[in-house]
Coordinates of N, CA and C and ligand atoms in Angstrom, one line a residue:
M1 N 122.8 90.9 81.8 CA 122.5 91.6 82.9 C 122.1 90.9 84.6
T2 N 123.0 90.2 84.9 CA 123.3 89.9 86.1 C 122.2 90.4 87.3
A3 N 121.8 88.9 87.8 CA 120.5 89.7 89.2 C 121.2 89.7 90.4
P4 N 120.8 91.0 90.8 CA 121.8 91.1 93.0 C 121.8 90.2 93.4
G5 N 122.6 91.0 93.6 CA 123.1 89.8 95.2 C 123.2 88.3 95.1
T6 N 122.6 87.7 94.2 CA 122.9 86.3 94.1 C 124.1 86.0 93.7
A7 N 125.0 86.5 93.8 CA 126.5 86.4 93.4 C 127.0 84.8 93.7
A8 N 127.2 83.6 93.6 CA 127.8 82.3 94.1 C 128.4 82.8 94.7
G9 N 128.5 81.7 96.3 CA 129.1 82.0 97.2 C 129.5 81.0 97.5
P10 N 130.4 79.9 98.7 CA 130.7 79.3 99.2 C 130.2 77.9 98.3
G11 N 130.6 76.9 97.9 CA 129.9 75.6 97.7 C 128.3 75.8 96.4
T12 N 128.8 77.1 95.7 CA 127.7 77.5 94.5 C 128.3 76.9 94.2
P13 N 127.2 76.5 93.2 CA 127.3 76.1 92.0 C 127.5 77.9 90.6
A14 N 128.9 77.8 90.3 CA 129.0 79.0 89.3 C 128.0 78.8 88.8
H15 N 127.6 80.1 88.6 CA 126.6 80.7 87.5 C 127.6 80.6 86.0
D16 N 126.7 79.6 85.3 CA 127.3 79.3 84.3 C 126.2 79.6 82.3
G17 N 124.9 81.3 82.7 CA 125.3 81.7 81.6 C 123.9 80.7 81.5
S18 N 123.6 79.7 82.1 CA 122.1 78.7 81.0 C 121.1 79.0 82.1
R19 N 121.1 79.9 83.1 CA 120.4 80.0 84.2 C 119.5 81.2 83.8
S20 N 118.1 81.8 83.3 CA 117.5 82.5 82.9 C 116.0 83.2 83.1
L21 N 116.0 84.8 83.9 CA 114.7 84.1 84.8 C 113.8 85.9 84.6
Y22 N 112.3 85.0 83.2 CA 112.0 86.6 82.8 C 111.3 86.8 83.6
T23 N 111.3 88.2 84.4 CA 110.9 88.8 85.3 C 110.7 90.2 85.1
Y24 N 109.8 90.7 86.2 CA 109.4 92.3 86.3 C 109.4 92.1 87.7
F25 N 110.1 93.4 88.5 CA 110.5 94.0 89.4 C 108.6 93.7 90.7
R26 N 108.2 94.2 90.4 CA 107.1 94.3 90.7 C 106.0 92.9 90.8
S27 N 106.2 92.1 90.2 CA 105.2 90.3 89.8 C 105.4 89.6 91.0
S28 N 104.8 89.8 91.9 CA 105.0 88.7 93.3 C 105.5 87.3 92.8
A29 N 104.6 86.5 92.0 CA 105.1 85.4 91.4 C 106.5 85.8 90.4
A30 N 107.2 86.2 89.2 CA 108.4 86.4 89.6 C 108.6 86.4 90.8
Y31 N 108.0 86.9 91.7 CA 109.4 87.8 92.8 C 110.0 85.9 93.4
R32 N 108.7 85.4 94.2 CA 108.7 84.0 94.0 C 109.5 83.4 93.7
V33 N 110.3 83.1 93.0 CA 111.0 82.5 92.1 C 112.7 83.1 92.2
R34 N 112.3 84.2 92.1 CA 114.3 84.8 92.9 C 114.3 84.3 94.3
I35 N 113.5 84.7 95.2 CA 114.0 84.3 96.6 C 114.6 83.3 96.5
A36 N 113.9 82.2 95.5 CA 114.7 80.4 96.0 C 116.0 80.1 94.9
L37 N 115.9 81.4 94.1 CA 116.9 81.9 94.1 C 117.9 81.4 94.7
G38 N 117.9 82.6 95.2 CA 118.5 82.6 96.5 C 118.5 82.4 97.3
L39 N 118.0 82.0 97.5 CA 117.9 80.7 99.3 C 118.6 80.2 98.0
K40 N 119.1 79.7 97.7 CA 119.1 77.6 97.0 C 121.4 78.3 96.5
G41 N 121.1 79.5 96.2 CA 122.7 80.3 95.9 C 122.8 80.1 95.1
L42 N 121.9 80.6 93.4 CA 121.9 79.9 92.1 C 122.1 81.3 91.3
D43 N 122.9 82.1 90.7 CA 123.4 82.6 90.3 C 121.9 82.8 88.5
Y44 N 122.0 83.6 87.5 CA 121.0 83.7 86.6 C 121.2 85.1 86.9
E45 N 120.4 85.2 84.8 CA 120.1 85.9 84.0 C 119.7 86.3 84.4
A46 N 118.7 88.1 84.5 CA 116.8 88.3 84.8 C 116.9 88.5 83.4
I47 N 115.7 88.3 82.9 CA 115.2 89.1 81.4 C 114.1 89.8 82.1
P48 N 114.1 91.0 81.8 CA 113.2 91.7 81.9 C 111.8 92.5 81.3
V49 N 110.9 92.3 81.8 CA 109.0 92.4 81.2 C 108.1 92.8 81.9
H50 N 108.0 93.9 80.9 CA 108.0 95.1 82.0 C 106.1 95.1 81.5
L51 N 105.4 94.4 82.6 CA 104.4 94.5 82.1 C 102.8 95.9 82.1
L52 N 103.8 97.0 82.0 CA 103.2 98.0 81.4 C 103.6 98.2 80.7
K53 N 104.9 98.6 79.9 CA 104.9 99.6 78.8 C 104.8 98.8 77.6
D54 N 104.3 99.1 77.0 CA 104.1 99.0 75.0 C 102.9 98.5 74.8
G55 N 101.9 98.6 76.2 CA 100.4 97.9 76.1 C 101.0 96.5 77.6
G56 N 102.2 96.2 77.4 CA 102.3 95.3 78.3 C 102.8 94.5 77.7
Q57 N 105.0 94.5 78.0 CA 105.8 93.6 76.7 C 105.1 92.1 77.0
Q58 N 104.5 92.0 78.3 CA 103.9 90.1 78.8 C 103.6 89.7 77.6
L59 N 102.4 90.4 76.6 CA 101.0 90.1 75.4 C 101.9 90.2 74.2
S60 N 103.5 90.4 74.2 CA 104.2 91.1 72.7 C 104.3 88.8 72.8
P61 N 103.9 88.8 70.1 CA 105.0 87.6 69.8 C 106.0 87.6 70.3
A62 N 106.7 88.2 70.6 CA 107.8 87.5 71.3 C 107.7 87.3 72.5
Y63 N 107.6 87.2 72.8 CA 107.3 87.1 74.5 C 106.3 85.7 74.7
R64 N 105.4 85.9 73.4 CA 104.7 85.1 73.7 C 104.8 83.3 73.7
E65 N 105.6 83.7 72.6 CA 107.1 82.5 72.0 C 107.6 81.9 73.6
V66 N 107.3 82.6 74.6 CA 108.3 81.7 75.5 C 107.5 81.4 76.7
N67 N 106.6 82.4 76.3 CA 104.9 81.2 77.8 C 103.7 82.1 76.3
P68 N 103.5 80.8 75.6 CA 102.0 81.6 75.5 C 101.0 82.3 76.5
F69 N 100.7 82.2 77.4 CA 100.0 82.6 78.5 C 100.1 84.5 78.6
G70 N 101.3 84.5 78.1 CA 101.7 85.8 78.6 C 101.9 87.2 79.8
L71 N 102.4 86.2 80.6 CA 102.9 86.4 82.2 C 104.0 85.5 83.2
V72 N 104.9 86.4 83.5 CA 106.1 86.2 83.9 C 105.8 85.1 85.7
P73 N 106.9 84.4 86.3 CA 107.8 84.7 85.8 C 108.0 83.0 84.1
A74 N 108.9 83.3 83.7 CA 109.5 81.6 82.3 C 111.0 81.7 83.3
Y75 N 110.9 80.4 83.2 CA 112.6 80.9 83.9 C 113.3 79.2 82.4
A76 N 114.0 79.9 82.3 CA 115.1 78.8 80.6 C 115.7 78.6 81.9
E77 N 116.5 77.9 81.1 CA 117.6 76.2 81.5 C 118.5 75.5 80.3
D78 N 119.0 76.1 80.7 CA 120.4 75.0 78.5 C 119.2 75.1 77.6
G79 N 118.4 76.2 77.4 CA 118.0 76.2 75.9 C 116.8 75.3 76.6
R80 N 115.2 75.5 77.5 CA 114.4 74.5 78.1 C 113.4 76.2 78.5
T81 N 112.6 75.9 78.5 CA 111.4 77.1 79.1 C 111.1 76.0 80.0
L82 N 110.5 76.9 81.0 CA 109.5 76.4 82.7 C 107.9 78.0 82.6
T83 N 107.7 77.4 83.2 CA 106.2 78.7 83.2 C 105.7 78.2 84.9
Q84 N 105.1 78.8 85.8 CA 104.3 78.6 86.8 C 105.1 78.7 87.8
S85 N 105.8 79.9 88.4 CA 106.2 79.8 89.2 C 106.4 78.8 90.7
L86 N 105.6 77.5 90.2 CA 105.6 76.9 91.9 C 106.1 76.3 90.9
A87 N 105.8 75.2 89.3 CA 106.8 73.9 89.0 C 108.0 74.7 88.9
I88 N 109.2 75.9 88.7 CA 110.0 76.0 88.4 C 110.2 76.1 89.2
I89 N 110.1 76.4 91.3 CA 110.9 76.5 92.3 C 110.2 74.4 92.6
E90 N 109.7 74.0 92.8 CA 110.1 72.9 93.0 C 111.1 71.8 91.9
Y91 N 111.1 72.4 90.0 CA 112.1 71.3 89.7 C 113.6 72.0 90.5
L92 N 113.5 73.5 90.8 CA 114.9 74.2 91.2 C 115.1 73.7 92.6
D93 N 114.0 73.2 93.8 CA 114.6 71.9 95.2 C 115.2 71.0 94.5
E94 N 113.8 70.0 93.0 CA 115.3 68.8 92.6 C 116.1 69.1 92.2
R95 N 116.8 70.4 91.7 CA 117.3 69.7 90.7 C 118.8 70.5 91.2
Y96 N 118.5 70.8 92.2 CA 120.0 71.7 93.6 C 119.1 71.7 95.0
P97 N 119.2 70.4 95.3 CA 118.7 69.8 96.7 C 119.8 70.5 97.7
E98 N 120.7 71.6 97.7 CA 121.4 71.5 98.3 C 120.6 72.0 99.8
V99 N 120.1 73.4 99.5 CA 118.7 73.3 100.2 C 117.7 73.6 100.1
P100 N 117.1 72.7 100.6 CA 116.5 71.8 100.3 C 114.0 73.5 100.8
L101 N 114.2 73.0 100.2 CA 112.3 74.1 100.3 C 111.3 74.0 100.7
L102 N 111.4 72.5 100.8 CA 110.2 71.2 101.2 C 110.9 70.5 102.5
P103 N 109.7 69.9 103.4 CA 111.0 69.4 104.3 C 111.2 68.1 103.0
G104 N 111.3 67.0 105.1 CA 111.7 65.8 105.4 C 110.7 65.0 104.6
S105 N 109.0 65.4 105.7 CA 108.4 63.8 105.3 C 107.3 63.9 104.2
A106 N 106.2 63.5 103.9 CA 105.6 64.1 103.1 C 104.3 64.5 103.4
W107 N 103.8 64.4 104.8 CA 103.5 65.4 105.1 C 103.1 66.8 105.6
E108 N 104.6 67.0 105.8 CA 105.1 68.0 105.6 C 104.7 69.2 104.5
R109 N 105.7 68.1 103.7 CA 105.8 69.0 103.0 C 104.5 69.0 101.9
A110 N 103.8 68.5 102.6 CA 101.6 69.1 102.0 C 101.3 70.0 102.7
Q111 N 101.9 70.0 103.8 CA 101.4 71.2 104.9 C 102.3 72.1 104.3
V112 N 102.9 72.4 104.0 CA 104.1 73.1 103.2 C 103.4 73.9 101.4
R113 N 103.1 72.7 100.9 CA 102.8 72.8 99.5 C 101.3 73.4 99.9
Q114 N 100.3 73.4 101.5 CA 99.0 73.3 100.8 C 98.9 75.0 100.8
L115 N 100.2 76.1 101.9 CA 100.4 77.2 101.9 C 100.4 77.8 100.8
A116 N 101.7 77.2 100.3 CA 102.3 77.9 98.7 C 100.3 78.1 98.1
L117 N 100.8 76.5 97.4 CA 99.6 76.9 96.3 C 97.4 77.8 97.3
A118 N 98.0 78.3 98.1 CA 96.5 79.3 99.4 C 97.4 80.6 98.1
V119 N 98.3 80.6 98.7 CA 98.4 81.9 98.4 C 98.1 82.5 96.5
A120 N 98.9 80.9 96.1 CA 99.7 81.1 94.1 C 97.4 80.8 93.7
C121 N 97.0 79.8 94.6 CA 95.3 79.4 93.6 C 94.6 80.1 93.4
E122 N 95.0 80.9 95.5 CA 92.7 81.4 96.1 C 93.0 82.6 95.8
I123 N 94.7 83.2 96.2 CA 94.9 84.8 96.8 C 95.3 85.8 95.4
H124 N 96.4 85.3 94.6 CA 97.1 85.8 94.0 C 95.9 85.5 92.5
P125 N 95.9 84.5 91.9 CA 94.6 85.0 89.8 C 93.4 86.1 90.1
I126 N 92.7 85.7 91.2 CA 91.7 87.0 91.8 C 92.1 88.5 91.8
N127 N 92.6 88.4 91.7 CA 94.3 89.7 91.9 C 94.9 90.2 90.8
N128 N 95.4 90.0 90.0 CA 96.5 89.6 89.0 C 96.2 91.1 88.4
L129 N 96.8 90.4 87.5 CA 97.0 92.8 86.7 C 96.2 92.5 85.4
R130 N 95.9 91.4 84.9 CA 94.7 90.9 84.4 C 92.8 91.1 84.0
V131 N 93.8 90.7 85.3 CA 92.2 90.2 85.7 C 91.0 91.9 86.5
L132 N 92.8 92.3 86.8 CA 91.7 94.0 87.0 C 91.9 94.8 85.9
K133 N 92.5 94.8 85.5 CA 92.6 95.3 83.7 C 91.1 95.0 83.4
Y134 N 90.8 93.6 83.5 CA 89.1 93.1 82.8 C 88.4 94.1 84.0
L135 N 88.6 93.9 85.0 CA 88.1 95.5 85.6 C 87.2 95.8 85.3
S136 N 88.5 96.9 85.3 CA 88.3 98.0 85.4 C 88.0 98.8 83.4
Q137 N 88.1 98.2 82.5 CA 88.6 99.2 81.5 C 86.9 97.5 80.7
T138 N 87.2 96.4 80.7 CA 85.6 95.9 79.8 C 84.9 95.7 81.3
L139 N 84.6 95.7 82.1 CA 82.9 95.8 82.5 C 83.0 97.3 82.8
E140 N 84.3 97.8 82.6 CA 83.6 99.4 83.5 C 83.3 99.3 84.8
L141 N 83.9 98.9 85.9 CA 83.6 98.3 86.7 C 84.2 100.4 87.0
P142 N 83.8 101.3 89.2 CA 84.7 102.2 89.2 C 86.1 101.8 89.6
E143 N 87.1 102.9 89.7 CA 88.0 103.0 90.4 C 88.2 101.7 92.0
T144 N 87.0 102.4 93.1 CA 86.3 102.7 93.6 C 86.5 100.5 94.0
A145 N 85.0 100.6 93.1 CA 84.9 99.1 92.8 C 85.7 97.9 92.8
K146 N 87.1 98.5 91.9 CA 88.0 97.3 91.6 C 89.0 97.1 93.0
Q147 N 88.9 98.7 94.0 CA 89.3 98.3 95.3 C 89.5 97.7 96.7
Q148 N 87.5 97.6 96.6 CA 87.2 96.8 96.9 C 87.1 95.4 97.0
W149 N 87.2 95.3 95.6 CA 86.9 93.4 95.1 C 88.5 92.6 95.5
L150 N 89.6 93.3 95.3 CA 90.7 93.6 95.5 C 91.7 93.4 96.8
H151 N 90.7 94.3 98.0 CA 90.6 94.8 99.6 C 90.2 93.3 99.5
H152 N 88.6 93.2 99.7 CA 87.9 91.9 99.2 C 88.7 90.9 99.9
W153 N 89.6 90.0 98.8 CA 89.8 89.3 98.1 C 91.2 88.3 98.4
M154 N 91.7 90.0 98.6 CA 93.6 89.7 99.5 C 92.8 89.9 100.7
Q155 N 92.4 91.0 101.2 CA 92.2 90.9 103.3 C 92.0 88.8 104.0
S156 N 90.6 88.3 103.0 CA 90.3 88.2 103.6 C 91.3 86.3 104.0
G157 N 91.8 86.8 101.8 CA 92.6 84.5 101.8 C 93.5 85.2 102.6
L158 N 94.3 86.5 102.6 CA 94.7 86.7 104.2 C 95.2 86.0 105.5
E159 N 94.0 87.0 105.6 CA 93.0 86.1 107.7 C 93.0 84.5 107.3
S160 N 92.8 83.8 106.4 CA 92.2 82.3 106.6 C 94.0 81.5 106.5
L161 N 94.6 82.0 105.5 CA 95.9 82.1 105.6 C 96.4 81.4 107.4
E162 N 96.4 83.3 107.7 CA 97.3 83.6 108.5 C 96.6 82.1 109.4
E163 N 95.1 82.3 109.7 CA 94.3 80.8 110.5 C 95.2 78.9 110.1
T164 N 95.0 79.4 108.7 CA 96.1 77.6 108.6 C 97.5 77.8 109.5
V165 N 97.9 78.7 109.0 CA 99.9 78.4 110.2 C 99.4 78.5 111.1
V166 N 98.7 78.7 111.3 CA 98.3 79.1 112.9 C 97.7 78.0 113.4
R167 N 96.3 77.5 112.8 CA 96.7 75.5 112.7 C 97.8 74.9 112.7
M168 N 99.0 74.6 112.4 CA 99.8 74.4 111.4 C 100.5 74.4 113.1
G169 N 100.5 74.9 113.9 CA 101.0 75.3 115.3 C 102.6 74.5 115.2
Q170 N 103.5 75.1 114.2 CA 105.6 74.7 114.3 C 105.5 76.5 114.6
G171 N 106.9 75.4 115.5 CA 107.2 76.4 116.2 C 108.6 76.9 114.6
G172 N 109.6 77.9 115.7 CA 110.6 78.9 114.5 C 110.1 79.7 113.6
D173 N 110.5 80.7 113.3 CA 110.2 82.1 113.0 C 109.7 81.7 111.3
F174 N 109.4 80.5 110.7 CA 108.8 80.7 109.4 C 108.2 79.9 108.8
C175 N 107.0 79.6 107.8 CA 105.6 79.3 108.0 C 106.3 77.7 108.2
A176 N 107.1 77.3 108.4 CA 106.6 75.7 108.4 C 108.1 75.4 109.0
G177 N 108.4 76.2 110.4 CA 109.8 74.9 111.0 C 110.7 76.9 110.9
S178 N 111.4 75.9 111.5 CA 113.5 77.2 111.2 C 114.0 77.5 110.4
A179 N 113.5 77.1 108.9 CA 114.6 77.2 107.8 C 112.7 78.9 106.6
P180 N 113.4 78.8 105.6 CA 112.4 78.8 105.0 C 112.2 77.8 103.8
T181 N 110.8 78.1 103.4 CA 109.9 76.8 102.2 C 109.4 77.6 100.7
L182 N 109.1 76.9 100.1 CA 108.4 76.8 99.3 C 107.6 77.8 100.0
A183 N 106.4 78.4 101.0 CA 105.6 79.0 101.5 C 105.6 80.1 101.9
D184 N 107.3 80.4 101.8 CA 107.4 81.8 102.5 C 107.8 82.2 101.2
C185 N 109.1 82.3 99.7 CA 108.9 82.2 98.9 C 107.7 82.6 98.2
C186 N 106.5 82.4 98.9 CA 105.4 82.4 98.4 C 104.5 83.9 99.3
L187 N 104.6 83.6 100.4 CA 104.3 84.3 101.7 C 104.5 86.2 101.0
V188 N 105.8 86.0 101.5 CA 107.0 87.7 101.4 C 105.4 87.9 99.8
P189 N 106.0 87.2 99.0 CA 105.8 88.8 97.7 C 104.0 88.5 98.4
Q190 N 103.5 88.0 97.4 CA 101.8 88.7 98.6 C 101.8 89.4 99.6
L191 N 102.8 89.6 100.7 CA 102.1 90.5 101.6 C 102.4 91.8 101.0
F192 N 103.9 91.5 100.1 CA 104.9 92.7 99.6 C 103.4 93.9 98.6
N193 N 103.1 92.7 98.1 CA 101.5 93.1 97.1 C 100.2 93.1 98.5
A194 N 100.3 93.2 98.9 CA 99.3 93.6 99.8 C 99.2 95.4 100.5
R195 N 100.6 94.7 101.0 CA 100.8 96.2 101.4 C 101.0 97.8 100.6
R196 N 101.5 97.1 99.4 CA 101.3 98.3 98.4 C 100.2 98.8 97.9
F197 N 98.5 97.6 97.8 CA 97.7 98.3 97.3 C 96.6 98.5 99.7
G198 N 98.0 98.8 100.3 CA 96.5 99.1 101.1 C 95.6 98.4 102.5
V199 N 96.1 97.1 102.0 CA 95.3 96.8 102.5 C 95.6 95.9 104.0
D200 N 95.0 95.8 105.0 CA 94.1 95.2 106.3 C 94.8 94.6 107.1
L201 N 96.9 94.7 106.4 CA 97.2 93.8 107.1 C 97.1 93.4 109.8
T202 N 96.2 93.7 110.0 CA 96.0 93.5 111.4 C 95.6 91.8 112.1
R203 N 95.2 92.2 111.3 CA 94.4 90.9 111.6 C 95.2 89.1 111.6
C204 N 96.7 89.6 110.8 CA 97.2 89.0 110.3 C 99.2 88.6 110.9
P205 N 99.7 89.3 112.9 CA 100.1 88.9 113.4 C 101.1 87.3 113.0
R206 N 101.2 86.3 113.1 CA 101.9 85.0 112.7 C 102.2 85.8 111.2
L207 N 101.2 85.7 110.0 CA 101.6 86.3 109.1 C 103.0 87.7 109.0
L208 N 102.9 88.5 110.0 CA 103.4 89.5 110.0 C 104.7 88.7 110.2
A209 N 105.2 88.5 111.2 CA 106.2 87.7 111.9 C 107.5 86.8 111.4
I210 N 106.9 86.2 111.1 CA 107.4 85.9 109.2 C 108.2 86.8 108.2
D211 N 107.1 87.4 108.1 CA 108.1 88.9 107.5 C 108.7 88.9 107.7
Q212 N 108.9 89.8 108.7 CA 109.5 90.3 109.5 C 111.1 89.4 108.9
A213 N 111.2 88.0 110.3 CA 112.2 87.1 109.9 C 112.7 87.1 107.9
C214 N 111.8 86.9 107.2 CA 112.2 86.2 106.4 C 113.4 88.1 105.5
A215 N 112.0 88.3 106.3 CA 113.7 90.1 105.6 C 114.9 90.4 106.3
A216 N 115.1 89.5 106.6 CA 116.6 89.6 107.5 C 117.8 88.7 106.9
R217 N 116.6 87.5 106.2 CA 117.6 87.3 104.5 C 119.0 88.1 103.6
P218 N 119.6 88.0 103.9 CA 120.0 87.3 102.0 C 119.1 87.5 101.3
A219 N 119.0 87.1 100.5 CA 118.0 86.4 99.9 C 116.6 87.0 98.9
F220 N 116.1 87.7 100.5 CA 114.8 87.5 100.1 C 115.0 89.4 100.4
Q221 N 115.7 90.2 101.4 CA 117.0 91.0 100.7 C 116.9 91.1 98.6
S222 N 117.7 90.3 97.8 CA 117.6 90.7 96.6 C 117.2 90.3 95.7
A223 N 116.1 90.5 96.5 CA 114.3 88.8 95.9 C 113.8 90.6 96.0
H224 N 114.0 91.3 96.0 CA 112.7 92.3 96.6 C 112.4 92.9 95.3
P225 N 112.0 93.5 95.3 CA 111.4 94.6 94.0 C 112.1 95.4 93.8
D226 N 112.1 96.6 94.8 CA 113.6 97.0 95.0 C 114.2 97.2 94.6
A227 N 115.4 95.8 94.7 CA 116.5 95.8 94.4 C 116.9 94.7 93.7
Q228 N 115.6 95.8 92.7 CA 115.9 95.1 90.7 C 116.1 95.9 89.6
P229 N 117.4 94.7 89.0 CA 117.4 96.9 88.3 C 116.3 96.7 87.2
D230 N 115.4 96.3 87.1 CA 114.0 96.8 86.1 C 113.0 98.0 86.7
A231 N 113.2 98.1 89.0 CA 112.8 98.1 89.0 C 112.9 100.2 88.9
A232 N 111.5 101.1 88.8 CA 110.9 102.2 87.6 C 111.7 103.3 89.3
Ligands
GSH1 N1 100.1 81.1 88.3 C1 101.3 81.6 87.6 C2 100.5 83.3 87.4 C3 102.2 84.0 86.9 C4 100.8 86.0 87.4 O1 100.6 86.2 87.6 N2 102.5 86.6 86.8 C5 101.3 87.7 86.6 C6 102.3 88.9 87.2 S1 102.6 88.9 89.0 C7 101.9 88.6 85.0 O2 102.5 88.2 84.7 N3 100.2 89.2 85.1 C8 100.5 89.8 84.0 C9 99.1 89.7 83.6 O3 97.5 90.1 84.4 O4 99.4 91.1 82.0 C10 102.8 82.0 88.5 O5 102.6 81.2 89.9 O6 103.5 81.6 87.7

């Protein structure tokens, strides 16, 4: 299966069959990598891993051979495998530097990484599927308590992120200026998640404006969960 909307364009390396992404349409971590691949015009084979079917295909012994953590995404290239979306995106940025996802100066790169890490380390992990499953199945928290947990951590995290972006004070349509970066690759999937769970985003106007600017770009459109071949 070849991912939609990532056909090679002018100046783009042709798909040589060597890039594969283990992905699930609604995985926000896989969504980050799909955006990065799209921004760089890199075609890839999408290998679907259904997080709910068969008790979670990510937990199967076969998939744990790919990623011992039992999480998507995993990225394979030339017979080697990488996990962790941010490590994958930074690898892609170094290996295929034509459309940079990190800015020029050390300070600016650190600013972009602080936003990406805020999503990947502070907001996303505590609301991940396995955490929510543990709350409901092991701790037997009622659905309302689970929802309260999710809304609390996602909303407070996104509001702090909004404040961080505003304080950075950079103009342009995106998190850090006039071109999408690693930070936008992380923000957009997290906002998709927040909307999916009905989180109140009214105190995040700057993030919502950035999301709108991203939505106009083909790379973000083709990476969207609804555009994935494995979308239910
Ligand atoms: N820090 C990891 C997070 C990966 C992750 O949590 N993936 C989720 C989907 S967004 C997953 O596979 N969840 C399966 C589960 O919780 O069982 C990354 O950035 O790649």
